[in-house]
CSV table of C-alpha atoms in Angstrom, one decimal:
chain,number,residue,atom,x,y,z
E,1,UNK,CA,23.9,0.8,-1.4
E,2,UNK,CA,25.0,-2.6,0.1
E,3,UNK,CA,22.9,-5.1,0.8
E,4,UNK,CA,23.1,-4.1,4.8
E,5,UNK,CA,22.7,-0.8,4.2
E,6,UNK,CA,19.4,-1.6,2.3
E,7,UNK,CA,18.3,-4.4,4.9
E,8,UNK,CA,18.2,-1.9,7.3
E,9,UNK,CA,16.4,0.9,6.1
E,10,UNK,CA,13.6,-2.0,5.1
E,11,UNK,CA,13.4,-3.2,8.4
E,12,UNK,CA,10.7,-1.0,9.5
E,13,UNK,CA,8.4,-1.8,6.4
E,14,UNK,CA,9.6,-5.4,6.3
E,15,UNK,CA,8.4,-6.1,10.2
E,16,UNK,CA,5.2,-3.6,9.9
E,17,UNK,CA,4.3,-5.7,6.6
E,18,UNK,CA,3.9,-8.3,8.9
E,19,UNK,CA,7.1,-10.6,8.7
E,20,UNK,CA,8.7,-11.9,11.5
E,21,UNK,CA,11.5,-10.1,12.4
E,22,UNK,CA,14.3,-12.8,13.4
E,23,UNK,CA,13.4,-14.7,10.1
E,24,UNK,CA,14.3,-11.0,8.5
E,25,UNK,CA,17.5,-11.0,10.4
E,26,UNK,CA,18.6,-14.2,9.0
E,27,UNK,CA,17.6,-14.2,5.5
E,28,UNK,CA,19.2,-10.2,5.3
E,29,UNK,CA,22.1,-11.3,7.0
E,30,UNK,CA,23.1,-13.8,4.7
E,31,UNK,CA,23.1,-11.7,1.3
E,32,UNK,CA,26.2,-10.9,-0.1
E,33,UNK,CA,25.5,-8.4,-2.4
E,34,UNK,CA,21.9,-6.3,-3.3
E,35,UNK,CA,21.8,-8.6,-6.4
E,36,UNK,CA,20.9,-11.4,-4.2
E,37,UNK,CA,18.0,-9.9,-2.4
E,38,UNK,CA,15.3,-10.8,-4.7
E,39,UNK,CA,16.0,-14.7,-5.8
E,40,UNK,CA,16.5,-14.9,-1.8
E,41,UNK,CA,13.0,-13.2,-0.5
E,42,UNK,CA,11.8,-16.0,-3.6
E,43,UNK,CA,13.2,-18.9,-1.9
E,44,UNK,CA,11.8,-17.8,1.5
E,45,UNK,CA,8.6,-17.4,-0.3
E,46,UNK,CA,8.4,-21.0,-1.4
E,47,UNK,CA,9.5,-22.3,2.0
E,48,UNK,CA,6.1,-20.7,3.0
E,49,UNK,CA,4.5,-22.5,0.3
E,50,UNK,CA,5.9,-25.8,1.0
E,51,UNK,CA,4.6,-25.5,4.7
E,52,UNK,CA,1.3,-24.7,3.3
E,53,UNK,CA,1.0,-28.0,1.0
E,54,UNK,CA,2.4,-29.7,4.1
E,55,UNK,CA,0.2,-28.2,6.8
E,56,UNK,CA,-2.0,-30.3,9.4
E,57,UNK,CA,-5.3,-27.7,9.1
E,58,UNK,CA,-6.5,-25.6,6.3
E,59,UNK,CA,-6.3,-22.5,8.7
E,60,UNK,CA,-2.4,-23.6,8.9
E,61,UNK,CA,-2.3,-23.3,4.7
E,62,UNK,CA,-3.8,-20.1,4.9
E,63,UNK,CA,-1.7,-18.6,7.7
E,64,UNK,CA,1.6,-20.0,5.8
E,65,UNK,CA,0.2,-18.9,2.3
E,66,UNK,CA,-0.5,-15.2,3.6
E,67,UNK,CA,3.3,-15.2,4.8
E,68,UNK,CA,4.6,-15.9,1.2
E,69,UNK,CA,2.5,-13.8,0.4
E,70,UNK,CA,4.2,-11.1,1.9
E,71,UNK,CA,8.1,-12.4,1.2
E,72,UNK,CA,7.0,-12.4,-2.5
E,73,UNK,CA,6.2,-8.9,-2.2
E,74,UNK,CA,9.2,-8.1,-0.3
E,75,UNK,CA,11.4,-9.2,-3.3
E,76,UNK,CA,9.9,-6.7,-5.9
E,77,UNK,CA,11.7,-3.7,-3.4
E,78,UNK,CA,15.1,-4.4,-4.6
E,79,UNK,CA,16.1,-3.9,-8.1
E,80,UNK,CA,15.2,-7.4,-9.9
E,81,UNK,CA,14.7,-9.0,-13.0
E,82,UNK,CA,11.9,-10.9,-11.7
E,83,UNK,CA,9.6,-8.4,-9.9
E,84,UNK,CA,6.7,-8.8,-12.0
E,85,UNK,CA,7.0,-12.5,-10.7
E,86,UNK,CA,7.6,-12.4,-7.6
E,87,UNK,CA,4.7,-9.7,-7.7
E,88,UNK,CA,2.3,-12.6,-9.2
E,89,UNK,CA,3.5,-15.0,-7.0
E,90,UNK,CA,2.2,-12.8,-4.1
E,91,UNK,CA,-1.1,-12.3,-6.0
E,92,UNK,CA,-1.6,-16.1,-6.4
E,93,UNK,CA,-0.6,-16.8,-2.6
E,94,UNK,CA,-2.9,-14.2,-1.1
E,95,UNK,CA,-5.5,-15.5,-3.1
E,96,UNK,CA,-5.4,-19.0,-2.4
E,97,UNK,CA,-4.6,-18.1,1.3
E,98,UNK,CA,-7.9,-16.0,1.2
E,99,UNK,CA,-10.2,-19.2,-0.7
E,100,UNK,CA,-9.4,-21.1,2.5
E,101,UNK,CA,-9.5,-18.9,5.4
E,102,UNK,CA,-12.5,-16.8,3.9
E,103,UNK,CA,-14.6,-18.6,1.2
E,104,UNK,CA,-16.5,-15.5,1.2
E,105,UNK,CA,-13.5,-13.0,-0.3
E,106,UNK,CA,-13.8,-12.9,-4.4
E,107,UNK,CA,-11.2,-11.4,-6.9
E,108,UNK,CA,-12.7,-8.3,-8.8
E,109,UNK,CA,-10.9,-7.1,-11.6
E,110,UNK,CA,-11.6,-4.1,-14.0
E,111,UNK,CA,-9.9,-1.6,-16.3
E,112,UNK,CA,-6.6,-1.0,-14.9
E,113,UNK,CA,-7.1,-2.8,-10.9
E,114,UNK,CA,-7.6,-6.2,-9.6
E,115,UNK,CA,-8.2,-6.7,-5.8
E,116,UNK,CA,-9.8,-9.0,-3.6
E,117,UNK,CA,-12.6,-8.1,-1.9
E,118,UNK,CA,-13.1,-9.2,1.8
E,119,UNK,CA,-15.6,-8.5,4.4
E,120,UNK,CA,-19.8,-9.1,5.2
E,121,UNK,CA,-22.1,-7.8,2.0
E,122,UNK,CA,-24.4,-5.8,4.5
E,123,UNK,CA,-21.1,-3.6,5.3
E,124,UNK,CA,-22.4,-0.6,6.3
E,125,UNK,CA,-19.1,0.7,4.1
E,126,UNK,CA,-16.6,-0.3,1.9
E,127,UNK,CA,-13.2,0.8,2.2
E,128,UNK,CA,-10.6,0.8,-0.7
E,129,UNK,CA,-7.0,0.2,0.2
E,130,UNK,CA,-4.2,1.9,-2.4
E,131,UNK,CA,-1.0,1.1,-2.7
E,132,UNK,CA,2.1,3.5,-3.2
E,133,UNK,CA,4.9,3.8,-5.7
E,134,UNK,CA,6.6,0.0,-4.8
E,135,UNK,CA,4.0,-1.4,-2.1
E,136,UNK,CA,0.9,-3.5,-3.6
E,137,UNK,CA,-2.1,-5.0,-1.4
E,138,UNK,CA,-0.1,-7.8,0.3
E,139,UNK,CA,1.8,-5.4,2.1
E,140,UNK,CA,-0.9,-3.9,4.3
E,141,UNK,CA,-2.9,-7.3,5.8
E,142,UNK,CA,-2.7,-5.8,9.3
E,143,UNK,CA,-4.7,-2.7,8.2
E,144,UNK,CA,-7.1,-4.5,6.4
E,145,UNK,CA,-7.4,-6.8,9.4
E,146,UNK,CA,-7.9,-3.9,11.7
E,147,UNK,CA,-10.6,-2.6,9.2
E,148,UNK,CA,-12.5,-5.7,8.2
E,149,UNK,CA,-12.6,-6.1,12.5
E,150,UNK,CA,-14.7,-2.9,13.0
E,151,UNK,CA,-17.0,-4.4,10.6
E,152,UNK,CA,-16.5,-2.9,6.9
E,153,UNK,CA,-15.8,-4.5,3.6
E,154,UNK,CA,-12.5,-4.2,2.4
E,155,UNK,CA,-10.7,-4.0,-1.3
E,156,UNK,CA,-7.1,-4.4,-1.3
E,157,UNK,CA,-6.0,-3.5,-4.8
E,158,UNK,CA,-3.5,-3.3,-7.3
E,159,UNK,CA,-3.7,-0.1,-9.5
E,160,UNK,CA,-1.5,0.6,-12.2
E,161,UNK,CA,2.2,-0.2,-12.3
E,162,UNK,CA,1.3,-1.8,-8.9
E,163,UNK,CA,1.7,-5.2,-7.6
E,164,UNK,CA,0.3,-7.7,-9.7
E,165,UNK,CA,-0.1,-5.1,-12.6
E,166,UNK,CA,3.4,-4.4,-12.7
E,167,UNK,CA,4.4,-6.2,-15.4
E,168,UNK,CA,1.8,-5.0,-17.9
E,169,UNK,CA,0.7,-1.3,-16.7
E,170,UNK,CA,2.8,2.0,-15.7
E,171,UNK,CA,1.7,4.5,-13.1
E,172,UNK,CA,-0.7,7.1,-13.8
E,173,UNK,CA,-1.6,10.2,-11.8
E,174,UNK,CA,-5.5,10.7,-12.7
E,175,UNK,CA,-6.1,7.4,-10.3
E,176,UNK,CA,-9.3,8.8,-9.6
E,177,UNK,CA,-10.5,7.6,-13.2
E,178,UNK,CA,-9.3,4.2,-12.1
E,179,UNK,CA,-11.1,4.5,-7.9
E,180,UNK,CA,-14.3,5.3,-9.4
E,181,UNK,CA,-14.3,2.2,-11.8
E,182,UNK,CA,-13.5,0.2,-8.5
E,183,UNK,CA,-16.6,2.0,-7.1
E,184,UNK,CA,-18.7,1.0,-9.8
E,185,UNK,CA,-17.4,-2.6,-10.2
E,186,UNK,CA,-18.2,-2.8,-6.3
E,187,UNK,CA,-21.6,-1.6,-6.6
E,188,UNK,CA,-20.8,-0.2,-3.0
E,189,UNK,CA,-23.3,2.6,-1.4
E,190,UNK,CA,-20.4,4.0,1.0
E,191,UNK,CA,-16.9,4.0,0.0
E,192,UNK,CA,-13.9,5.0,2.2
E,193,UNK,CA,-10.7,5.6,0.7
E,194,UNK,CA,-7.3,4.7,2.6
E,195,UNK,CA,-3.9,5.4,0.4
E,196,UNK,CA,-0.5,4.6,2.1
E,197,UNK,CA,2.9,6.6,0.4
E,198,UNK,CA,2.2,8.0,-2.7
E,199,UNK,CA,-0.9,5.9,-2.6
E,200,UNK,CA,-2.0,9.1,-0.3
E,201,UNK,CA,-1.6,11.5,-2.7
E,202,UNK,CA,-3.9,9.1,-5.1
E,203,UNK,CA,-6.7,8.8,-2.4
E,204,UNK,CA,-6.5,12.1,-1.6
E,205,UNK,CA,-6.8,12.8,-5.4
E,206,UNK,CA,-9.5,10.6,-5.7
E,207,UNK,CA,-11.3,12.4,-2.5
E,208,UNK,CA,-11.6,15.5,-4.7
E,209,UNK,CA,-12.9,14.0,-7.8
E,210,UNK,CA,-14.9,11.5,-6.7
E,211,UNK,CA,-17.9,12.3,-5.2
E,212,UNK,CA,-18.7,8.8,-3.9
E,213,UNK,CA,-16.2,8.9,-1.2
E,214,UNK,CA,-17.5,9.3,2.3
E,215,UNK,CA,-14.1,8.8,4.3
E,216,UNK,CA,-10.4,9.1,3.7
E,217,UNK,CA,-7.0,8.6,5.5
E,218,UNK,CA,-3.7,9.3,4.2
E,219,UNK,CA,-0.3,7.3,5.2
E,220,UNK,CA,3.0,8.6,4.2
E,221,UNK,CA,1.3,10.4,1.6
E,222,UNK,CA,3.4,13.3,-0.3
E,223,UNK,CA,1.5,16.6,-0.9
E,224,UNK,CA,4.2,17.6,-3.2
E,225,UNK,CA,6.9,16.0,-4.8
E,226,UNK,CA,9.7,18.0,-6.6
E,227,UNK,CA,11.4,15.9,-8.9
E,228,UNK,CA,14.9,17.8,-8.8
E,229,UNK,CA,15.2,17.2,-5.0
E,230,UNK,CA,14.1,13.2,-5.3
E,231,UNK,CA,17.0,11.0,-4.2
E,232,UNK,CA,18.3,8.9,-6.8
E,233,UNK,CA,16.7,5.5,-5.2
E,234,UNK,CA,13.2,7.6,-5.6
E,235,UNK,CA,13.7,8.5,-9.1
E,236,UNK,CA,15.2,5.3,-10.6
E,237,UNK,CA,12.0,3.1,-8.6
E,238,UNK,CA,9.1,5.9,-10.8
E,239,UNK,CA,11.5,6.3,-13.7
E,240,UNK,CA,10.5,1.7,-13.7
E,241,UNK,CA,7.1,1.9,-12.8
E,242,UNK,CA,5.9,5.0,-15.3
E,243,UNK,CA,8.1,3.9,-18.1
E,244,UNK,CA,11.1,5.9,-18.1
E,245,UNK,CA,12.8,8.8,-16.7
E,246,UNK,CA,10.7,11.5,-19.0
E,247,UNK,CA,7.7,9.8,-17.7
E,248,UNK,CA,8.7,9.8,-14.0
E,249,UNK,CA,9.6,13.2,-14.4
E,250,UNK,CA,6.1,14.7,-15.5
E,251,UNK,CA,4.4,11.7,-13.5
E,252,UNK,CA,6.2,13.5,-10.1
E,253,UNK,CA,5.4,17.1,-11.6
E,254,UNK,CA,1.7,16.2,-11.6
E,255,UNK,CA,2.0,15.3,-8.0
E,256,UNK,CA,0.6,18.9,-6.2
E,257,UNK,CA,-2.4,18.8,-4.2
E,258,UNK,CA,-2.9,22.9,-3.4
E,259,UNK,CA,-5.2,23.0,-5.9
E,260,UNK,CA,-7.5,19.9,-5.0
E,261,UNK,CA,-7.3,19.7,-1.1
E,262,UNK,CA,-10.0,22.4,-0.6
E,263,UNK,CA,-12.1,20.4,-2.8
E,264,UNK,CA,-12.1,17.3,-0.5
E,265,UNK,CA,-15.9,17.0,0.8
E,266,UNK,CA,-15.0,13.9,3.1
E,267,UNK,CA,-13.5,13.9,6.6
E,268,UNK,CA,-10.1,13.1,6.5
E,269,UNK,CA,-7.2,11.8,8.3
E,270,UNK,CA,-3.7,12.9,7.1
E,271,UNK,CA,-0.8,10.1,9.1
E,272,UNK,CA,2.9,11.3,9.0
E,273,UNK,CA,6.0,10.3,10.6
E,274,UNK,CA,7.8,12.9,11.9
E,275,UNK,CA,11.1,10.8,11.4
E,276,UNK,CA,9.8,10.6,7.3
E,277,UNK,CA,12.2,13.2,5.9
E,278,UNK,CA,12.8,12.4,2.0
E,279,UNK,CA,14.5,15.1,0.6
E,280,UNK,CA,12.1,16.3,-2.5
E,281,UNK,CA,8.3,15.3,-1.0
E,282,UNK,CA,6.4,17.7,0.9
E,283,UNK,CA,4.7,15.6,3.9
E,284,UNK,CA,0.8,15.5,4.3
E,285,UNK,CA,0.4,18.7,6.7
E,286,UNK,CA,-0.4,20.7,4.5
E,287,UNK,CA,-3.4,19.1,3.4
E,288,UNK,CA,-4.7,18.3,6.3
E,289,UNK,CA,-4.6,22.2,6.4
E,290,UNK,CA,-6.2,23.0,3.4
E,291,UNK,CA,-9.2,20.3,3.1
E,292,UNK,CA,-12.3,22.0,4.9
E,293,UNK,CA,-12.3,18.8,7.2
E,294,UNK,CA,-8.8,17.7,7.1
E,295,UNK,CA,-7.0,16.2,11.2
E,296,UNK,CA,-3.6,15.8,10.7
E,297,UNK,CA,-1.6,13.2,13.2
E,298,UNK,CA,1.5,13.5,13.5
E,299,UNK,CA,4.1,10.6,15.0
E,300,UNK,CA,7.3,12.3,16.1
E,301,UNK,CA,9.2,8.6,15.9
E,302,UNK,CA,7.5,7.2,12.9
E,303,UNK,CA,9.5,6.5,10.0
E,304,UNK,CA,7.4,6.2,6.7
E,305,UNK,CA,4.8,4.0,6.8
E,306,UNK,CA,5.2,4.2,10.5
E,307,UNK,CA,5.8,0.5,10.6
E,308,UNK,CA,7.7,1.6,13.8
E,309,UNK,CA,4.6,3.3,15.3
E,310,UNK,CA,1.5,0.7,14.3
E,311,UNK,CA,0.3,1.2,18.1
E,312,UNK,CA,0.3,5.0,17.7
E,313,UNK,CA,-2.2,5.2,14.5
E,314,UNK,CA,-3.3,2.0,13.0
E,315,UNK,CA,-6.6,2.0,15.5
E,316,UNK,CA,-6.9,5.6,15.5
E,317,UNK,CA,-7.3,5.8,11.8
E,318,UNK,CA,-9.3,2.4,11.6
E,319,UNK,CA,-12.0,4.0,13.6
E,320,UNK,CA,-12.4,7.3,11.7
E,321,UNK,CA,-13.0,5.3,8.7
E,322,UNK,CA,-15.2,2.6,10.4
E,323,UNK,CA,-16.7,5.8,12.8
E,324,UNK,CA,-17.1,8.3,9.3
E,325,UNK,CA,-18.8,5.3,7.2
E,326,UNK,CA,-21.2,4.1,9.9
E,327,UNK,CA,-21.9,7.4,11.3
E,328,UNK,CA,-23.2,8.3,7.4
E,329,UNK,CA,-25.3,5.4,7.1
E,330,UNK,CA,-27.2,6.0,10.4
């Protein structure tokens, strides 16, 4: 795939990740070859950081700080020699960018996750946020904004083989060993549970096996996957973050939820695109289906991830988890 060719079937995620778009336009446009999408998302990453050291305010270093943060996650999408750094460097910049802008946020770290934890302790709910197969927690600020704005506590992590892990830790599929270690480091009475791409398949998995989860919502998430049907882009991004092609290929055979959606006790909300056609992953209807209180919404435009549709669901599933948690408390 050219670098044009990949520029543009980013540009959804890219934008909905929260980058401007004409600043996408310009540092896309001027790649020459795939090779150079990483070292060039790096540089515009460091630009960010400059701006921060240079800034007038300290809410100016945070606001700059959180954009590197997300063009240093943007550069682990393309094939790279550098992705577990350019994944750190986000970790570090959305850290720092959270010590300014909200003293209260702390790091919590366990077996197999690190996160940052945002939001008031009396929460009436905590919500964890999972990542999918390539995203990590700096790619999803604007739901975490929307969610910590209704109130709730949030934990943006990094799992296994994800983000700031990725360097050190494959993928597993029994996440829900990991969740309820997050639950227990959190110390949290209400959990919620969002998972975004395959990170919807994990939260739904966890939703089943962890009986501490009041609320879930799935994004993008596959029900199924089918490893002979994945395109080749699919297979060589879980053949990196399991440990191999063997690995990705029992890892994607694992991925079935007929067995476990009937055993999800917690409303959920199942969000597809109905323009999110991968050849090889069954999308989330069918779970919303089979769980006894499963509502499936689906976006006829939205792409995966819906970054092209944020108007059409972000609020919508911010409130059933806000609406579930606090409803539970009462």
């Amino acid at each position: 795939m050219s670098a044009t060719e990949f520029a543009a079937a980013q540009w959804t995620r890219a934008t909905g990740a929260g980058v401007d778009p004409h600043e996408y336009r310009r540092v896309t446009g001027a790649l020459t070859s795939l090779a150079g999408w990483g070292p060039s998302f790096l540089r515009t990453g460091h630009a960010y950081l400059e701006r921060a050291e240079a800034a007038g305010s300290p809410v100016s270093a945070g606001e700059h700080l959180l954009m590197a943060a997300r063009w240093f996650h943007l550069a682990t999408l393309a094939p790279y020699a550098e992705t577990g750094r350019a994944a750190a460097e986000a970790d570090r910049a959305l850290g720092r960018a959270l010590t300014v802008l909200e003293p209260g946020a702390r790091r919590v770290s366990g077996e197999g996750f690190t996160g940052l934890l945002r939001g008031p302790a009396d929460a009436p709910g905590t919500v964890v946020v999972v990542p999918g197969l390539d995203s990590a927690k700096e790619e999803f600020l604007d739901l975490a904004s929307a969610l910590l704005a209704r109130g709730l506590a949030v934990f943006a992590m990094d799992g296994p083989g994800q983000g700031a892990l990725t360097a050190t830790t494959t993928l597993r599929p029994d996440y829900e060993q990991v969740v309820g270690r997050v639950v227990d480091a959190l110390g949290a009475e209400r959990i919620g549970l969002v998972g975004l791409s395959l990170g919807g398949y994990f939260a739904a998995r966890t939703a089943a096996l962890e009986t501490r989860v009041a609320a879930v919502a799935t994004v993008s998430g596959p029900f199924r996957l089918d490893w002979a049907e994945l395109p080749a882009p699919v297979k060589d991004i879980m053949a990196r973050r399991t440990g191999g092609t063997g690995a990705a290929r029992e890892f994607a055979r694992q991925v079935d939820l007929s067995a476990l959606a009937p055993r999800i006790a917690a409303p959920l909300l199942v969000v597809d695109g109905g323009q999110d056609v991968i050849p090889g992953v069954t999308n989330g209807e069918p779970l919303a289906r089979l769980a006894p209180y499963g509502t499936y919404l689906s976006v006829p435009h939205g792409d995966h991830l819906l970054g092209n549709a944020r108007p059409d669901w972000l609020s919508h599933l911010a409130d059933h988890i806000a609406n579930t948690l606090i409803a539970g408390r009462a």
